[in-house]
Coordinates of C-alpha atoms in Angstrom, one line a residue:
X15 CA 219.5 -7.8 104.8
X16 CA 216.8 -9.4 105.0
X17 CA 215.7 -6.8 107.3
X18 CA 216.9 -4.0 104.8
X19 CA 214.3 -5.4 101.7
X20 CA 211.6 -5.5 104.3
X21 CA 212.0 -2.3 105.8
X22 CA 212.5 -1.0 102.6
X23 CA 208.8 -2.7 101.1
X24 CA 207.4 -1.6 104.5
X25 CA 208.3 2.1 103.4
X26 CA 207.1 1.4 99.8
X27 CA 203.6 0.1 100.7
X28 CA 203.4 3.0 103.5
X29 CA 204.2 5.6 100.6
X30 CA 201.4 3.4 98.8
X31 CA 198.9 3.4 101.1
X32 CA 199.6 7.4 102.3
X33 CA 199.0 7.8 98.3
X34 CA 195.9 6.2 98.5
X35 CA 194.7 7.8 100.8
X36 CA 195.1 11.1 99.6
X37 CA 193.6 10.2 96.7
X38 CA 190.1 9.3 97.9
X39 CA 190.5 12.4 100.7
X40 CA 190.5 14.3 96.5
X41 CA 187.4 12.6 95.1
X42 CA 186.2 13.2 98.5
X43 CA 186.4 16.4 98.5
X44 CA 185.5 17.4 95.0
X45 CA 182.2 15.0 95.3
X46 CA 181.4 17.6 98.5
X47 CA 182.1 20.7 96.4
X48 CA 180.1 19.4 93.4
X49 CA 177.2 18.7 95.4
X50 CA 177.1 21.8 97.3
X51 CA 177.0 24.4 94.0
X52 CA 174.5 22.2 93.8
X53 CA 172.8 23.5 96.6
X54 CA 172.8 26.6 95.7
X55 CA 172.2 26.5 92.5
X56 CA 169.1 24.6 93.4
X57 CA 167.7 27.4 95.5
X58 CA 169.6 30.1 93.0
X59 CA 166.8 28.6 90.1
X60 CA 164.0 27.8 92.1
X61 CA 164.2 32.1 93.2
X62 CA 164.3 33.2 89.7
X63 CA 161.1 35.8 88.5
X64 CA 160.2 35.0 84.8
X65 CA 161.0 37.6 83.4
X66 CA 160.1 40.6 80.9
X67 CA 158.5 39.6 77.2
X68 CA 162.1 40.6 74.6
X69 CA 159.9 44.0 73.0
X70 CA 159.5 45.3 76.2
X71 CA 161.3 48.9 74.8
X72 CA 158.2 49.4 72.1
X73 CA 154.5 50.2 74.6
X74 CA 156.9 51.5 77.2
X75 CA 158.3 53.8 74.4
X76 CA 154.5 54.4 73.1
X77 CA 153.2 55.1 76.6
X78 CA 155.6 57.6 77.9
X79 CA 155.3 59.7 74.5
X80 CA 151.6 59.7 74.7
X81 CA 151.8 61.1 78.4
X82 CA 154.7 63.4 77.6
X83 CA 152.3 64.7 74.3
X84 CA 149.2 64.8 76.3
X85 CA 150.8 66.3 78.8
X86 CA 152.0 69.5 76.6
X87 CA 148.7 70.1 74.7
X88 CA 146.5 70.7 78.5
X89 CA 149.4 73.2 80.2
X90 CA 150.7 74.6 76.5
X91 CA 148.5 77.7 76.6
X92 CA 146.3 77.7 72.7
X93 CA 146.8 79.6 69.9
X94 CA 145.1 81.2 67.6
X95 CA 145.4 81.8 63.4
X96 CA 143.8 85.0 61.1
X97 CA 144.7 85.3 58.1
X98 CA 144.1 88.0 55.2
X99 CA 144.7 88.0 51.6
X100 CA 146.1 90.5 49.6
X101 CA 146.0 90.4 45.3
X102 CA 148.7 91.9 43.3
X103 CA 146.6 93.6 40.4
X104 CA 148.0 95.4 37.4
X105 CA 146.7 98.4 35.5
X106 CA 146.0 98.4 31.4
X107 CA 149.7 98.8 30.5
X108 CA 150.6 96.0 32.5
X109 CA 150.8 92.3 31.8
X110 CA 149.0 89.7 34.4
X111 CA 152.5 87.2 34.0
X112 CA 153.7 90.4 35.9
X113 CA 151.6 90.5 38.4
X114 CA 152.6 87.9 39.2
X115 CA 156.2 88.1 40.1
X116 CA 155.6 91.1 41.7
X117 CA 152.5 89.3 43.8
X118 CA 155.9 86.8 44.8
X119 CA 158.8 89.5 45.6
X120 CA 155.9 91.2 48.2
X121 CA 154.6 88.1 49.7
X122 CA 158.8 88.4 50.2
X123 CA 159.2 91.6 52.0
X124 CA 156.3 90.9 53.8
X125 CA 158.5 90.4 57.0
X126 CA 160.5 93.0 56.1
X127 CA 162.0 95.3 59.0
X128 CA 160.2 98.2 56.6
X129 CA 157.0 97.2 56.3
X130 CA 156.8 95.7 59.5
X131 CA 157.6 99.2 60.1
X132 CA 154.4 100.4 59.3
X133 CA 152.2 97.9 61.1
X134 CA 153.6 98.2 64.2
X135 CA 151.7 100.9 65.8
X136 CA 148.3 99.8 64.8
X137 CA 148.7 96.1 65.8
X138 CA 150.0 97.3 69.9
X139 CA 153.7 95.0 69.7
X140 CA 157.1 95.7 68.9
X141 CA 158.7 95.5 65.2
X142 CA 160.4 92.4 67.1
X143 CA 157.5 90.0 68.6
X144 CA 156.1 90.9 65.1
X145 CA 157.9 89.2 63.7
X146 CA 157.5 86.2 64.9
X147 CA 153.8 86.5 64.9
X148 CA 153.8 86.5 61.0
X149 CA 154.0 85.0 57.7
X150 CA 153.4 85.5 54.6
X151 CA 153.0 82.9 51.5
X152 CA 152.0 83.0 48.0
X153 CA 150.7 80.5 45.4
X154 CA 153.0 80.0 41.9
X155 CA 149.7 80.3 40.3
X156 CA 147.7 82.8 41.7
X157 CA 149.0 86.6 42.0
X158 CA 147.6 87.1 45.8
X159 CA 149.2 87.3 49.6
X160 CA 147.8 84.9 52.5
X161 CA 149.3 86.9 55.8
X162 CA 148.6 84.9 59.2
X163 CA 149.3 86.5 62.0
X164 CA 149.0 84.0 65.1
X165 CA 148.6 85.2 68.3
X166 CA 147.5 83.4 72.2
X167 CA 144.9 85.4 71.3
X168 CA 142.4 85.1 69.2
X169 CA 141.4 89.1 68.8
X170 CA 145.1 90.0 68.3
X171 CA 145.8 87.5 66.2
X172 CA 143.3 89.0 63.5
X173 CA 144.8 92.7 63.9
X174 CA 148.6 91.6 63.2
X175 CA 147.2 90.4 60.1
X176 CA 145.0 92.9 59.0
X177 CA 147.8 95.5 59.9
X178 CA 150.8 94.1 58.0
X179 CA 148.3 94.0 54.8
X180 CA 147.7 97.0 55.2
X181 CA 151.0 98.3 55.8
X182 CA 152.4 96.0 52.9
X183 CA 149.3 97.5 51.0
X184 CA 150.9 101.2 51.4
X185 CA 153.9 100.2 50.6
X186 CA 154.3 98.8 47.8
X187 CA 151.5 101.9 46.3
X188 CA 153.7 104.1 46.9
X189 CA 155.4 102.2 43.5
X190 CA 152.6 101.5 41.6
X191 CA 153.5 104.2 38.8
X192 CA 156.2 102.4 38.1
X193 CA 156.0 99.0 38.5
X194 CA 153.1 99.2 37.4
X195 CA 151.6 97.1 40.4
X196 CA 149.5 97.8 43.2
X197 CA 148.4 95.3 45.8
X198 CA 144.6 95.6 47.2
X199 CA 143.0 94.2 50.1
X200 CA 141.2 91.6 49.4
X201 CA 139.8 89.6 51.8
X202 CA 140.4 91.0 56.1
X203 CA 140.6 88.9 58.9
X204 CA 138.6 88.0 61.6
X205 CA 138.6 86.0 64.6
X206 CA 138.7 82.7 64.8
X207 CA 136.1 80.9 66.9
X208 CA 138.4 77.7 67.6
X209 CA 143.0 76.9 68.2
X210 CA 145.1 76.4 65.3
X211 CA 147.7 74.9 67.9
X212 CA 147.0 71.5 67.8
X213 CA 144.9 69.6 70.7
X214 CA 145.7 67.4 73.7
X215 CA 144.6 64.1 71.9
X216 CA 146.2 65.4 68.7
X217 CA 149.0 65.3 70.9
X218 CA 148.6 62.7 72.9
X219 CA 148.7 60.7 69.1
X220 CA 151.2 62.7 68.0
X221 CA 153.9 61.5 71.2
X222 CA 152.3 57.9 71.4
X223 CA 153.2 57.8 67.5
X224 CA 157.2 58.9 68.3
X225 CA 157.7 56.6 71.7
X226 CA 156.9 53.8 69.4
X227 CA 158.4 54.5 66.5
X228 CA 162.0 55.0 69.0
X229 CA 161.4 52.1 70.8
X230 CA 161.7 50.2 67.4
X231 CA 164.3 51.7 66.6
X232 CA 165.8 50.8 70.0
X233 CA 165.0 47.2 69.3
X234 CA 166.8 46.8 66.0
X235 CA 169.6 48.6 67.7
X236 CA 169.9 46.3 70.7
X237 CA 172.8 43.8 70.2
X238 CA 170.7 40.7 70.4
X239 CA 170.5 38.3 72.7
X240 CA 171.0 34.6 73.7
X241 CA 168.2 32.2 74.5
X242 CA 167.3 31.5 77.9
X243 CA 168.1 27.2 77.2
X244 CA 171.5 28.3 75.5
X245 CA 173.1 30.8 78.3
X246 CA 171.1 27.4 80.9
X247 CA 173.3 25.3 78.5
X248 CA 176.3 26.5 78.9
X249 CA 176.0 27.1 83.0
X250 CA 175.7 23.6 82.6
X251 CA 178.6 22.9 81.9
X252 CA 180.8 25.7 83.0
X253 CA 180.1 23.0 86.2
X254 CA 180.0 20.0 85.2
X255 CA 184.3 21.3 84.2
X256 CA 185.0 23.0 87.5
X257 CA 183.6 19.6 89.4
X258 CA 185.4 17.6 86.6
X259 CA 188.5 19.6 87.6
X260 CA 191.3 17.8 89.6
X261 CA 192.9 20.2 92.5
X262 CA 196.3 21.3 92.4
X263 CA 197.8 18.5 94.8
X264 CA 202.0 19.0 95.5
X265 CA 204.3 17.2 96.4
X266 CA 206.8 16.6 98.1
X267 CA 209.9 14.6 98.2
X268 CA 209.4 11.8 101.3
X269 CA 212.7 12.3 104.1
X270 CA 213.6 9.3 106.1
X271 CA 213.4 10.2 109.8
X272 CA 215.8 10.7 111.3
X273 CA 216.7 7.8 113.5
X274 CA 215.7 5.4 110.3
X275 CA 218.8 7.9 108.4
X276 CA 221.3 6.7 111.3
X277 CA 219.9 3.1 110.9
X278 CA 221.2 2.8 107.0
X279 CA 223.8 4.4 108.0
X280 CA 225.0 1.9 110.2
X281 CA 223.7 -0.4 108.1
X282 CA 226.0 0.3 105.6
X283 CA 229.3 0.5 107.3
X284 CA 228.5 -3.2 108.8
X285 CA 227.9 -4.2 105.3

């Protein structure tokens, strides 16, 4: 009986010793893992490069727009514009206000197919091309029509404006007896000395403003970034939680050895 009690005490002591060894081993493993993580995290922080400022898209987009606008101004061929003026004049039986209304009407038909068909022989280009290179403007306070021709050549721009002005005057004067208003050529177009298209510096400035505007809009629209201190604090908190978390150790019920089981049975039968 005494031998049985001593044996049970010895078994309990052995189990307790085994549990203490397992706990010490688990603590040692956790400390080693934490030390390895700290060692890995240290060099990464040392190799970390300084980050670009948050507002970097603004100057980047502005410089990109400046380059694009300057390239457009340099590569695009210059365009010239020449303007011819036509005035609506009433006869003795027509009021001046009527001439003003007819000037508005004639400005609308200056780029019509019938007027461009009259102007095509003198302009020397097709009616379809002529439609894209001429425009007519008028003022609500004056019975004057401004006809502007555009082209890559200064002389061609002047020829287009004068051809359309003559064609409009000819077609309107055919109906002057019925309308009481006739169109007279007030000033002929001359070949311009400077192009009307923007130069390379102006195009670059416009492109820089557009790029800066897009960069500012992108800064306003993108989600807010967290501060580096907050991100570092959160990462350290996660590491501390991982280090403090105990690994799961599966415990299995210890079974007596074959000899111990047989000896226990024999002692029970003797009792």
